[in-house]
XYZ file of C-alpha atoms in Angstrom:
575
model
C -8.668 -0.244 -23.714
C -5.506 -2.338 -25.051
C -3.572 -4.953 -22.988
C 0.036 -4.380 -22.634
C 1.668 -7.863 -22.812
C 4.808 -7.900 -20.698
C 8.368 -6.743 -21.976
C 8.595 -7.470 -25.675
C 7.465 -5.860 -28.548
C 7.124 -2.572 -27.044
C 10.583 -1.018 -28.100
C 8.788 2.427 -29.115
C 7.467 3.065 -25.276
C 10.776 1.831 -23.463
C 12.404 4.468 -26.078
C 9.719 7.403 -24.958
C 10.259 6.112 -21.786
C 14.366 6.659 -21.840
C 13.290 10.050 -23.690
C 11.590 11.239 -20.414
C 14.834 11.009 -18.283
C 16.165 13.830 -19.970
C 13.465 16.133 -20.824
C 13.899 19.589 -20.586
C 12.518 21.969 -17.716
C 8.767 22.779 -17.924
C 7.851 25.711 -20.068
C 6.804 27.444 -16.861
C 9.502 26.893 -14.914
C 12.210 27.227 -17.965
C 12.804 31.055 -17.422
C 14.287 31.019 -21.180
C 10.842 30.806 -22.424
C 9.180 33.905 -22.209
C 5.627 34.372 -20.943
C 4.272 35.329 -24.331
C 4.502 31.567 -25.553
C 2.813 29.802 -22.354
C -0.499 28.001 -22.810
C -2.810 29.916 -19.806
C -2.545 26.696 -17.679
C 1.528 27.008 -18.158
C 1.110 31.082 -16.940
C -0.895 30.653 -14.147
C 1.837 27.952 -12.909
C 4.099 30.326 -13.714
C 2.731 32.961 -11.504
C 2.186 30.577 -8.521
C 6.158 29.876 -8.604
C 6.894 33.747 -9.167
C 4.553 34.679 -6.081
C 6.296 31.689 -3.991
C 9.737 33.456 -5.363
C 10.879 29.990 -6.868
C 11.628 31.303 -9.828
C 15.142 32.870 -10.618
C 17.269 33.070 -7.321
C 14.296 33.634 -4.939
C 13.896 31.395 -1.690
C 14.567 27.802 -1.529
C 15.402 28.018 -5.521
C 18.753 26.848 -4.727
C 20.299 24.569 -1.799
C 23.477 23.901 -1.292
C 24.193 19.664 -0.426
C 28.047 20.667 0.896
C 29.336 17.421 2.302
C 30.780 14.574 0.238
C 28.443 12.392 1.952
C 25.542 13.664 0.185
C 27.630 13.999 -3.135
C 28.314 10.487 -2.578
C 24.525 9.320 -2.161
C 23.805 10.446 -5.793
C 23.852 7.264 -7.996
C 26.248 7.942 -10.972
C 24.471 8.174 -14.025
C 21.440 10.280 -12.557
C 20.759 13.506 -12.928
C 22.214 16.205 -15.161
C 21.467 14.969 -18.266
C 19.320 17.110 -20.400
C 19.351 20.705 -18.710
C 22.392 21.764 -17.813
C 21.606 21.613 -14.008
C 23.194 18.809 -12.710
C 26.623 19.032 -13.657
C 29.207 18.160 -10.942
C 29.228 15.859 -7.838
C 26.803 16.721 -5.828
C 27.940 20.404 -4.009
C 26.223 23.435 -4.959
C 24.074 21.896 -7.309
C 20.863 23.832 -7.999
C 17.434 21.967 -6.336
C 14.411 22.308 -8.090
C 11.200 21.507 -5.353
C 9.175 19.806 -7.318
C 5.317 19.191 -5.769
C 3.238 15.939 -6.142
C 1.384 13.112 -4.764
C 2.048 9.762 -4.224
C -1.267 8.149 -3.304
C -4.056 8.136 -5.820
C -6.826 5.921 -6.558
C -8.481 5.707 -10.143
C -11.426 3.461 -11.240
C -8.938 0.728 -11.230
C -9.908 0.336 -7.402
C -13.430 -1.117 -6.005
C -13.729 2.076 -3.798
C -12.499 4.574 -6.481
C -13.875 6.054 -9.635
C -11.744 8.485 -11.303
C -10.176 7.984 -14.699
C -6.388 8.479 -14.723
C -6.358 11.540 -16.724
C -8.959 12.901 -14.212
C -6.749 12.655 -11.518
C -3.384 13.420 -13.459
C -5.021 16.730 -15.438
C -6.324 17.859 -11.720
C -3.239 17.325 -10.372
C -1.943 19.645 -12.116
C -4.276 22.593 -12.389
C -3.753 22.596 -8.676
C 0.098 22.712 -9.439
C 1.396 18.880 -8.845
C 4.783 18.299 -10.974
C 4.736 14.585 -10.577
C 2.217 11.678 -8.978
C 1.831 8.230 -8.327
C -0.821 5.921 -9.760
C -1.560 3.672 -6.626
C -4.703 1.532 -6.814
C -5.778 -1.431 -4.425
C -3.425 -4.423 -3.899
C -6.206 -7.213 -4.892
C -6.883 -10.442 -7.110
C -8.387 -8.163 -9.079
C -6.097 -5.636 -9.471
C -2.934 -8.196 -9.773
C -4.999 -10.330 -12.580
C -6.745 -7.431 -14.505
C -6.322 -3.801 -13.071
C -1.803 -3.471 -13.386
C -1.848 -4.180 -17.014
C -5.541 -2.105 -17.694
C -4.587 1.024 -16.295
C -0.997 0.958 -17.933
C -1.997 2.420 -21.126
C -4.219 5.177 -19.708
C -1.017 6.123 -17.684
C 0.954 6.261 -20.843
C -1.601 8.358 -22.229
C -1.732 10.709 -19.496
C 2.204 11.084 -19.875
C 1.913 12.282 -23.583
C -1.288 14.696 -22.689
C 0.609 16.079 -20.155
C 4.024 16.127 -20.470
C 4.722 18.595 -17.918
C 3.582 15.828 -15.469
C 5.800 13.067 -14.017
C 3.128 10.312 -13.637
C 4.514 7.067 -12.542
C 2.687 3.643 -11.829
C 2.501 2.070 -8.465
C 0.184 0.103 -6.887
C -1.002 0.262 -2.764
C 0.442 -2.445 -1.323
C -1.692 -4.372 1.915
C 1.350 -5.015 3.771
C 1.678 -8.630 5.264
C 0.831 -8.231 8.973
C 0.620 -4.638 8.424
C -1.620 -1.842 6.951
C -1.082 -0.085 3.425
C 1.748 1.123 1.503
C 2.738 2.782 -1.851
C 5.066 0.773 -3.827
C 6.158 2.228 -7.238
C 8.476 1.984 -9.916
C 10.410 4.296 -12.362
C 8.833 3.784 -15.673
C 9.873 1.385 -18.320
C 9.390 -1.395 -20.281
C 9.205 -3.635 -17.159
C 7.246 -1.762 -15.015
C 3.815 -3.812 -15.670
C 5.577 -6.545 -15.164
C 7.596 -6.177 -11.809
C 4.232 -4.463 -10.538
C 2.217 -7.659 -11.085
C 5.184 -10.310 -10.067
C 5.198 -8.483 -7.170
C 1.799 -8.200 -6.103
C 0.909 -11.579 -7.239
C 4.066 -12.872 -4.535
C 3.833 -10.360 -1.709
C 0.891 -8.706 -1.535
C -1.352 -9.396 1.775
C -4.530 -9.727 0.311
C -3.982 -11.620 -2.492
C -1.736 -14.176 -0.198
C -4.628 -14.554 2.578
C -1.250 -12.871 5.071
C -2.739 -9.960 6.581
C -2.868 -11.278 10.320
C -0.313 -10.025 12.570
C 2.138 -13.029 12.508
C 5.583 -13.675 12.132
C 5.598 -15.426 9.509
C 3.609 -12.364 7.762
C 6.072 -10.160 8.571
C 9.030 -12.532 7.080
C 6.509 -12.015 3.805
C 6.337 -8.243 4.016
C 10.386 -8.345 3.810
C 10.380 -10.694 1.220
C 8.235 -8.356 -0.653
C 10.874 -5.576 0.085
C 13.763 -7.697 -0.871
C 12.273 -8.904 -4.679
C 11.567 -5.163 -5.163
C 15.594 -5.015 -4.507
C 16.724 -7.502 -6.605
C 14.381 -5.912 -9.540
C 16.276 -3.200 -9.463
C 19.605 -4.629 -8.725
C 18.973 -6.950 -12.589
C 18.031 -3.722 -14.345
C 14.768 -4.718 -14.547
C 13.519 -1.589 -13.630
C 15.865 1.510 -12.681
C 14.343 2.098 -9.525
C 11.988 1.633 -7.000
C 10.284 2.756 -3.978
C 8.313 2.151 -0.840
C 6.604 4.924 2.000
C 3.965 3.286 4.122
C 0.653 4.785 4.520
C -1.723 6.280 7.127
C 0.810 4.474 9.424
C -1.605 4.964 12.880
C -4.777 4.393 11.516
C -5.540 0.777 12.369
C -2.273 0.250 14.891
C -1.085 -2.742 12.832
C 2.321 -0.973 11.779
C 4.422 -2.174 15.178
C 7.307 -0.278 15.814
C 9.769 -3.212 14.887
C 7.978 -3.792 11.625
C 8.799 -0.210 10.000
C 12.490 -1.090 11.843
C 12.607 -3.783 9.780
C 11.286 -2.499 6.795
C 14.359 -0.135 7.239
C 16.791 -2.150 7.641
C 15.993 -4.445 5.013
C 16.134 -2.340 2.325
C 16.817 0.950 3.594
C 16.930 2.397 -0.475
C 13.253 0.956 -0.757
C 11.306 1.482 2.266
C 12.051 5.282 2.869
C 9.529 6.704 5.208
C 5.634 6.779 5.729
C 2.756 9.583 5.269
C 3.117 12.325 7.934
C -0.048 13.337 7.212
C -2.745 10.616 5.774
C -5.341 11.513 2.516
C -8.718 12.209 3.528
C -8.746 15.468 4.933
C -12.084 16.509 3.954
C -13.702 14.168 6.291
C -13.195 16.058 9.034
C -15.297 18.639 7.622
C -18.544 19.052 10.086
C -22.113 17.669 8.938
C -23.920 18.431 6.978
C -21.307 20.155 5.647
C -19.124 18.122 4.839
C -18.549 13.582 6.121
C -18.428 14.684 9.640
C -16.301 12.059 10.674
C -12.615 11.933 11.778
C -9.454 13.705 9.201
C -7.443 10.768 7.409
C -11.022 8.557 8.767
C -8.669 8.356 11.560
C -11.437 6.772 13.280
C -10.498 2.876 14.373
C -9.544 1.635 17.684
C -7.532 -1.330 18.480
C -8.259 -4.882 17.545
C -6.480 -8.029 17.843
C -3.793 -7.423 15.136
C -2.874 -3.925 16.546
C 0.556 -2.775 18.027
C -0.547 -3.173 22.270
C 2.021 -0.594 23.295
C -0.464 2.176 20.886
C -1.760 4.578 23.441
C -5.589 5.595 22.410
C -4.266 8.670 21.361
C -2.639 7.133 18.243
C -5.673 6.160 16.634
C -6.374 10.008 15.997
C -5.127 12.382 13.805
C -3.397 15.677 15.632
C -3.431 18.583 13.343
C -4.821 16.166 10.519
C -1.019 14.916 11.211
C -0.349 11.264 11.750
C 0.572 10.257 15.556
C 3.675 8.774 14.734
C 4.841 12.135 13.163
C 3.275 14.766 15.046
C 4.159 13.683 18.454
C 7.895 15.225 19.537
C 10.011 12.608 21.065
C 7.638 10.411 19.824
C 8.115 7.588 17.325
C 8.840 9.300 14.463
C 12.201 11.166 16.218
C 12.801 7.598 18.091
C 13.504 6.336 14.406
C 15.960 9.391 13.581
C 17.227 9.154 16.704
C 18.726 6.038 15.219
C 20.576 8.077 12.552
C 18.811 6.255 10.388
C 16.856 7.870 7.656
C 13.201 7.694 7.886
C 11.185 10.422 5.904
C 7.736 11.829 6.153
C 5.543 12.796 2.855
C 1.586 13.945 3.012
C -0.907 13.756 0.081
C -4.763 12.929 -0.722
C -5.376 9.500 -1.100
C -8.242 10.866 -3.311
C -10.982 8.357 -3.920
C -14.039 10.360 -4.472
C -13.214 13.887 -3.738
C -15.362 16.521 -1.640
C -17.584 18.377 -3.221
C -17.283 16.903 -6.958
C -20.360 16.236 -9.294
C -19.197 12.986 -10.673
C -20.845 9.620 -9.810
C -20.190 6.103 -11.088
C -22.269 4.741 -13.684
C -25.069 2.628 -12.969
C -24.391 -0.998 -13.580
C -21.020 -0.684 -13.395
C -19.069 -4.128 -12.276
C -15.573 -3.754 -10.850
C -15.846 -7.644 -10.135
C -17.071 -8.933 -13.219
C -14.414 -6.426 -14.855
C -11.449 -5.392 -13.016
C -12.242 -1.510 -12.664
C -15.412 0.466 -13.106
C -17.017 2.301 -15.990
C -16.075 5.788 -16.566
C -17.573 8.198 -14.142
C -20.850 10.425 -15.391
C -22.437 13.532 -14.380
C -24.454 13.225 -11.166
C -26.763 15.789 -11.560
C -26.533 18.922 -9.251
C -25.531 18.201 -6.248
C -22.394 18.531 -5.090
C -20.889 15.331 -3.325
C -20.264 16.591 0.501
C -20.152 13.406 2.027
C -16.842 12.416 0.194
C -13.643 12.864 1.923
C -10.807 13.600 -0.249
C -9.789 16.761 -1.931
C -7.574 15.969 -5.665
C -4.213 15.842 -5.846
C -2.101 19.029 -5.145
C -5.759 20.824 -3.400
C -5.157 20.636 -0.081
C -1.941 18.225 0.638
C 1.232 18.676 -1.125
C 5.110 16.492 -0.907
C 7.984 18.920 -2.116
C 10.547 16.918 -3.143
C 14.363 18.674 -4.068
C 15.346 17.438 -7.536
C 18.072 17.822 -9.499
C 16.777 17.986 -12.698
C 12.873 17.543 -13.845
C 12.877 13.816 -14.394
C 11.394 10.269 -12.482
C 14.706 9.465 -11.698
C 15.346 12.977 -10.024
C 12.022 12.951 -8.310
C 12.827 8.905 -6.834
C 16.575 10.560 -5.713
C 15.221 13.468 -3.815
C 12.440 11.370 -2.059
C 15.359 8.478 -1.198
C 17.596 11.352 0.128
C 14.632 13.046 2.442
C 15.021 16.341 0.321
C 11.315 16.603 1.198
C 8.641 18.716 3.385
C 5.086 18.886 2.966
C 2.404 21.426 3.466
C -1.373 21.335 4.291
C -3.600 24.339 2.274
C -0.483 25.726 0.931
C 0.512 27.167 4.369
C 3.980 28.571 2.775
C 5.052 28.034 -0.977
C 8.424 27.664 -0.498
C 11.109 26.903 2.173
C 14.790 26.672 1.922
C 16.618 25.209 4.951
C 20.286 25.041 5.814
C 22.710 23.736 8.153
C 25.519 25.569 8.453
C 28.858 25.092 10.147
C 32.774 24.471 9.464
C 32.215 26.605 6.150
C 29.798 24.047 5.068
C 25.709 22.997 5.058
C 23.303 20.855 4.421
C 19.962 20.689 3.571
C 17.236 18.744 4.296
C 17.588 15.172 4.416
C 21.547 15.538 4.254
C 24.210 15.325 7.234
C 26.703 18.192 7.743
C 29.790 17.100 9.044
C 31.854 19.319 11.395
C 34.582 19.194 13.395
C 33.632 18.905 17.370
C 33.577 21.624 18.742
C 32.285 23.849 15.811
C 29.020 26.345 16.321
C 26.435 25.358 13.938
C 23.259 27.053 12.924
C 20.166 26.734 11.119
C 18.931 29.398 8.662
C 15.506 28.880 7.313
C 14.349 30.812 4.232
C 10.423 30.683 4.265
C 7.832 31.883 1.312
C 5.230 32.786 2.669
C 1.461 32.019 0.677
C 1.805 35.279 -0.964
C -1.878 34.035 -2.655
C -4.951 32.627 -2.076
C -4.846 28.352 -1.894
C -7.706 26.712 -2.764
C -10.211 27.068 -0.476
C -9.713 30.659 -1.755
C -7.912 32.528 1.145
C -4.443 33.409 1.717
C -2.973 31.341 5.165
C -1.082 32.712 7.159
C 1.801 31.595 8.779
C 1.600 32.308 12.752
C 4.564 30.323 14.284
C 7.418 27.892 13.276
C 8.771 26.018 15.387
C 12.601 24.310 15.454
C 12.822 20.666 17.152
C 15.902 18.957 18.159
C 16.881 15.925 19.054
C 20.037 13.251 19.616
C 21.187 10.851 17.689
C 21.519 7.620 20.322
C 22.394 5.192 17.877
C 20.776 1.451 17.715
C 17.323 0.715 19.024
C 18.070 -2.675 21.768
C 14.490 -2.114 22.116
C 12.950 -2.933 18.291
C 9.639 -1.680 19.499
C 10.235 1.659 21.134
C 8.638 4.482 20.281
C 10.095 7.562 22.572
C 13.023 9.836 21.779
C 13.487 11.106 25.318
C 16.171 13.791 24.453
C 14.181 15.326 21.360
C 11.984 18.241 22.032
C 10.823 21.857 20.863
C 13.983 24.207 21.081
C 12.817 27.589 20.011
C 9.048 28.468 18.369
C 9.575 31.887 16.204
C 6.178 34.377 16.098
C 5.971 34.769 12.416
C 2.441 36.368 11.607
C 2.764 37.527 8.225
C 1.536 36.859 5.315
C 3.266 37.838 1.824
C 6.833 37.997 0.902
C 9.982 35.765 2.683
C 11.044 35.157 6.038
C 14.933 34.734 7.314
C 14.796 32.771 10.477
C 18.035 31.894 12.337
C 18.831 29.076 15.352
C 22.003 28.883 16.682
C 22.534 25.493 17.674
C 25.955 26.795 19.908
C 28.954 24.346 19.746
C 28.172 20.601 18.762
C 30.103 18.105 20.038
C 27.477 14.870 19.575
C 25.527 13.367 17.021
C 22.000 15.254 16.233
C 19.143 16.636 14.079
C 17.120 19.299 13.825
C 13.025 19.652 11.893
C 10.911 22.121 11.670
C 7.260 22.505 11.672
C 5.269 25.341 11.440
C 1.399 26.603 11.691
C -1.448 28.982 11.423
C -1.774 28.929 15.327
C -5.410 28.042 15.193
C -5.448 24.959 17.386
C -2.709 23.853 19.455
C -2.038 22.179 22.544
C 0.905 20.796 25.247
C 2.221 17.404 23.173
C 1.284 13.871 24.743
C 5.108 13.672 26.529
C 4.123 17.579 28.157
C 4.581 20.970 27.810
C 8.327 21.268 28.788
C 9.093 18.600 25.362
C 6.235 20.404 23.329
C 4.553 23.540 24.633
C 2.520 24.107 21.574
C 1.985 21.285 19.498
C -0.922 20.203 17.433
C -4.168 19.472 19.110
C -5.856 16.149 18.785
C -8.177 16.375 15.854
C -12.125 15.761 17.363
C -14.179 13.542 15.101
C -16.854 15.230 13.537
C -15.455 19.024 13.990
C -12.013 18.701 12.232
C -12.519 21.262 9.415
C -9.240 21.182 7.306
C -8.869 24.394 6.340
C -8.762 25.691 9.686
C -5.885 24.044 11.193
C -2.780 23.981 8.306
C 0.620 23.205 9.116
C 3.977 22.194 7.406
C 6.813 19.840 8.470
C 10.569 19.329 7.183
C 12.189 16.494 7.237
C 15.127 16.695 9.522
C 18.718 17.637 8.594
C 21.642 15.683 10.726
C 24.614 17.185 12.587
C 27.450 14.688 12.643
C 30.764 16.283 14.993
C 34.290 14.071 13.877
């Protein structure tokens, strides 16, 4: 495999690289090209977006962002160049949800094995449009692994060009668990990766303890990441920390500060953590807890954590899935804060690949290619690929990094476990305006507001090979209270469960309306939804959450049973 050797000499890829900000639609989603000229792999995508109606003028095709605010929050320069979508500022510009993953390990990682193009090709047979490459802050990684695994990325652009893949890394977090940092791709992108993990990366700098001074690093980190992008080194860049609950290390008033430090960076944190399959029951499947939500605390964990945290609920992360919890203390803020969910495939569940004996990640940097492993399939590994079982939908305004890194900045996002629904379109509506997810309509007091949600249902199997269905969605709201005087709180008292709709079918699109009445102070509204298999009161009771998700049990947490989807919220702001 070549080295890549920093920023000169390597005109030709910054050029391809420039070329990929204003490529054309995919073939399958370009409704100009006809279905006689798709490749099989381009047809079958094809009929996934038909049967989710996402093609043409079907549900959550378009969304309207109606408030200069949002037109505002679009960088100049992005967007609209190359296919005729993005023209104008911002209103009524057409959204194209685009699916993918932003936490994947390769065999650049000591615990990992994949090749790139293993992960990137299955990433997209299972209908990912973009994904990040995120292997293991380590001195390995930042000495060897950042440049090594550059070329196979660049390799896996060209083979599949109907694939955003972009290079990140997982960053250990001074004082604090994991996160995915990436980059938009160009000539620098090797470069800032390494500087940057090299300078601020918790492993590497021996900073992982739960210290002050640690957590002056982690900002640091944040604010280098900033200035990268404020020289042009790189065009953009981006931060969501992961499995947030897992270990208890991320305190409330370190994600605050994360925030506030560089609220264009760090964005938001995994809803829902990677490693569903090892919730699947032995011998079956790991047997052990979904996400390997497993830990309890130790002396670097948060002490206001209730034991609860330390679980998954729903194979949803704590800090998400609890109403009024810490997730909807953040947006209670009026701050953004957004939630993603995807695999954080390793070794994936029920593969035949193995790593090669004598392989030496330490001697080398990353392991030999993976071979056949004979038979058996692998059911004590606890990941499913990319796009399988967990999937981000991010609302972009053309099909390009740049697009993708806008609509994840600007919380056009919601996620999905087992492909629950295949589309959703939600709206805001008031004062002859809306918004959509992640955006802020602004009224006049006074004015009646409501929510319409446009919902495709699975209208096909997923792939564990049955078609979900969609029991129940629920609407939550909640106040906007402004500033936290308490950095580590982590209760929304005013946010719960406003109306659950009984939904129980299973093909075609759903209309659902909430009247929020007359709004006269600052709020937000989510929505979740489920296949009413488990539920349960939430942790702050049944009159806040009658029918949440139940806490996952370790050993008996079989993904497939239990799927739900979450929005990102959309804001009310009366004037």
């Amino acid at each position: 495999m070549g080295h890549h050797h920093g920023p000169h000499g390597h005109h030709h890829h910054h050029d391809h690289d420039h070329g990929a900000e204003s490529r054309p639609l995919p073939a399958a989603m370009d409704p100009a090209v006809p279905d006689s000229e798709l490749s099989p792999d381009q047809l079958s995508r094809r009929g996934m977006l038909r049967r989710a109606g996402l093609l043409g003028a079907g549900a959550a095709s378009a969304s309207v962002l109606g408030t200069a605010a949002a037109a505002a929050a679009t960088p100049a320069g992005r967007g609209g160049n190359g296919n005729g979508n993005g023209r104008g500022n911002g209103r009524g510009r057409r959204l194209h949800w685009l699916a993918g993953d932003h936490h994947i390990h390769t065999q650049y990682s000591s615990d990992a094995m994949y090749r790139v193009v293993d992960q990137v090709g299955n990433g997209a047979r299972y209908g990912l449009d973009w994904m990040v490459i995120t292997d293991h802050g380590s001195v390995n990684h930042s000495r060897i692994g950042v440049e090594r695994v550059n070329p196979d990325i660049r390799r896996a652009r060209e083979e599949y060009r109907d694939t955003l893949v972009f290079q990140g890394l997982e960053w250990n977090i001074p004082a604090a668990e994991h996160a995915t940092v990436f980059v938009h791709p160009g000539r620098n992108e090797v470069s800032v990766l390494k500087q940057f993990e090299t300078d601020y990366d918790g492993s590497v700098r021996g900073a992982t303890d739960s210290t002050p001074r640690n957590e002056a690093l982690a900002i640091a980190g944040l604010d280098f990441l900033a200035e990268q992008v404020r020289r042009r080194r790189v065009d953009d860049a981006l931060m969501l920390a992961n499995h947030p609950s897992r270990k208890g290390i991320d305190s409330p008033h370190e994600i605050r500060g994360w925030r506030d430090a560089q609220p264009r960076i760090a964005v938001g944190f995994e809803g829902a953590p990677g490693h569903q399959a090892a919730g699947i029951p032995d011998p079956h499947g790991p047997g052990t807890g979904r996400g390997y939500y497993t830990s309890s605390p130790d002396a670097n964990s948060f002490p206001g954590y209730p034991a609860e945290s330390y679980r998954t609920w729903g194979g949803f992360d704590w800090m998400t899935a609890t109403v009024g919890g810490l997730w909807d203390s953040l947006l209670s803020e009026g701050k953004p804060w957004w939630i993603t969910a995807n695999s954080d495939s390793h070794s994936n569940y029920g593969d035949t690949a193995a790593r090669p004996e004598g392989t030496d990640f330490n001697a080398n940097g990353y392991h030999d290619d993976p071979v056949y492993a004979g038979a058996g399939l692998n059911l004590s590994a606890g990941d499913f690929w990319p796009g399988q079982y967990s999937r981000t939908h991010v609302g972009a305004h053309d099909f390009s990094y740049g697009a993708v890194m806008d609509g994840i900045r600007e919380g056009r996002i919601w996620v999905d476990h087992g492909g629950l629904i295949s589309g959703l379109d939600a709206q805001l509506r008031g004062g002859n305006r809306s918004a959509t997810l992640g955006g802020t309509l602004h009224v006049r007091r006074g004015t009646q507001v409501e929510l319409v949600l446009e919902i495709a249902l699975a209208n096909g199997p997923n792939w564990a090979q049955f078609v979900p269905t969609l029991a129940r969605v629920d609407v939550i709201r909640g106040a906007v209270t402004g500033h936290a005087s308490d950095r580590d709180t982590l209760r929304a008292p005013e946010t719960k469960v406003v109306k659950s709709f009984e939904v129980n079918e299973s093909t075609g699109t759903v209309t659902l309306t909430y009247r929020l009445g007359r709004v006269d102070r600052p709020g937000y509204v989510r929505v979740r939804g489920t296949d009413g298999n488990r539920s349960q009161p939430g942790l702050h009771g049944a009159d806040v959450d009658p029918a949440g998700p139940a806490l996952d049990v370790l050993g008996d947490a079989d993904p497939w049973l239990d799927l739900w989807f979450y929005s990102n919220p959309i804001w009310v702001l009366p004037e």
